[in-house]
């Protein structure tokens, strides 16, 4: 019985140890690949973060496209719109036809603020 159990146990331990090594190696490689991707597309990542920063300002729920374009220079109009969408923003138009953007995650805040303003009148 010991002759069968000992090699089986050794094989099981070896397989488990090999599996752990593979897991940690692949995890490290994935982290490294993610870092390379971030460096490759750093401009896009930073543009999204900057857009989120401007659209997350506590007193300004939405921003005009002109203001965003001014602060996020170097992008064509449609390219900037794609960056804003990736950042989680939606486009709205004002009555005067101007283009404004706000984060979808702030829609509840926008609605609450609009209700508060309409109650004041």
Coordinates of C-alpha atoms in Angstrom, one line a residue:
X1 CA 0.0 0.0 0.0
X2 CA 2.9 2.4 0.8
X3 CA 4.5 1.6 -2.5
X4 CA 1.4 2.9 -4.3
X5 CA 0.5 5.8 -2.0
X6 CA 4.0 7.4 -1.8
X7 CA 4.5 7.9 -5.6
X8 CA 0.9 9.1 -6.0
X9 CA 1.3 11.6 -3.2
X10 CA 4.6 12.8 -4.7
X11 CA 3.0 13.2 -8.1
X12 CA 0.1 15.1 -6.5
X13 CA 2.4 17.5 -4.6
X14 CA 4.5 18.0 -7.8
X15 CA 1.5 18.8 -9.8
X16 CA 0.1 21.3 -7.2
X17 CA 3.5 23.0 -6.9
X18 CA 3.8 23.2 -10.7
X19 CA 0.3 24.6 -10.9
X20 CA 1.2 27.3 -8.4
X21 CA 4.3 28.3 -10.2
X22 CA 2.4 28.5 -13.5
X23 CA -0.4 30.6 -11.8
X24 CA 2.1 33.2 -10.4
X25 CA 4.1 33.3 -13.6
X26 CA 1.1 34.0 -15.7
X27 CA -0.2 36.5 -13.2
X28 CA 3.1 38.4 -13.3
X29 CA 3.1 38.2 -17.1
X30 CA -0.4 39.6 -17.3
X31 CA 0.5 42.5 -15.1
X32 CA 3.5 43.2 -17.2
X33 CA 1.4 43.1 -20.4
X34 CA -1.1 45.5 -18.9
X35 CA 1.7 47.9 -18.0
X36 CA 3.0 47.8 -21.6
X37 CA -0.5 48.5 -22.9
X38 CA -0.9 51.4 -20.6
X39 CA 2.4 52.9 -21.7
X40 CA 1.5 52.3 -25.4
X41 CA -1.9 54.1 -25.0
X42 CA -0.9 56.5 -22.3
X43 CA -2.2 59.5 -24.1
X44 CA -5.7 58.0 -24.4
X45 CA -5.7 56.8 -20.8
X46 CA -4.7 60.2 -19.6
X47 CA -7.2 62.0 -21.8
X48 CA -10.0 59.8 -20.4
X49 CA -8.8 60.5 -16.8
X50 CA -8.7 64.3 -17.6
X51 CA -12.2 64.2 -19.1
X52 CA -13.5 62.4 -16.0
X53 CA -11.8 65.0 -13.8
X54 CA -13.5 67.9 -15.6
X55 CA -16.8 66.2 -15.7
X56 CA -16.6 65.2 -12.0
X57 CA -16.2 68.7 -10.7
X58 CA -18.6 69.2 -7.8
X59 CA -20.2 72.5 -8.9
X60 CA -20.3 71.8 -12.7
X61 CA -22.3 68.7 -13.6
X62 CA -21.9 69.3 -17.4
X63 CA -19.3 71.0 -19.5
X64 CA -19.5 72.5 -23.0
X65 CA -17.6 70.8 -25.7
X66 CA -15.7 74.0 -26.3
X67 CA -14.3 74.0 -22.8
X68 CA -13.4 70.3 -22.9
X69 CA -11.7 70.8 -26.3
X70 CA -9.7 73.8 -24.9
X71 CA -8.4 71.8 -22.0
X72 CA -7.9 68.5 -23.9
X73 CA -6.1 70.0 -26.8
X74 CA -4.4 68.0 -29.6
X75 CA -7.4 65.8 -30.5
X76 CA -9.7 66.1 -33.5
X77 CA -13.4 66.7 -32.7
X78 CA -14.6 63.2 -33.3
X79 CA -11.6 61.7 -31.5
X80 CA -12.3 63.8 -28.5
X81 CA -16.0 62.7 -28.6
X82 CA -14.8 59.0 -28.6
X83 CA -12.6 59.8 -25.6
X84 CA -15.6 61.3 -23.7
X85 CA -17.8 58.3 -24.5
X86 CA -15.0 56.0 -23.2
X87 CA -14.9 58.1 -20.0
X88 CA -18.6 57.5 -19.5
X89 CA -20.0 60.7 -20.7
X90 CA -23.1 61.5 -22.7
X91 CA -23.8 64.4 -25.1
X92 CA -26.7 66.8 -24.7
X93 CA -27.6 69.8 -26.7
X94 CA -28.8 73.1 -25.1
X95 CA -31.6 75.1 -26.6
X96 CA -29.1 77.4 -28.3
X97 CA -27.7 74.3 -30.2
X98 CA -24.4 74.2 -28.2
X99 CA -23.0 70.8 -27.4
X100 CA -22.5 69.8 -23.7
X101 CA -21.3 66.7 -22.0
X102 CA -21.9 65.1 -18.6
X103 CA -21.1 61.8 -17.0
X104 CA -23.8 59.3 -17.1
X105 CA -23.1 58.5 -13.5
X106 CA -24.1 62.0 -12.5
X107 CA -27.6 61.9 -14.2
X108 CA -29.4 61.5 -10.8
X109 CA -27.5 64.6 -9.5
X110 CA -28.5 66.5 -12.6
X111 CA -32.2 65.6 -12.2
X112 CA -32.2 66.5 -8.5
X113 CA -30.6 69.8 -9.2
X114 CA -33.1 70.5 -12.0
X115 CA -36.0 69.7 -9.7
X116 CA -34.6 72.0 -7.0
X117 CA -34.3 74.9 -9.5
X118 CA -37.8 74.4 -10.8
X119 CA -39.2 74.4 -7.3
X120 CA -37.6 77.7 -6.6
X121 CA -39.6 79.4 -9.3

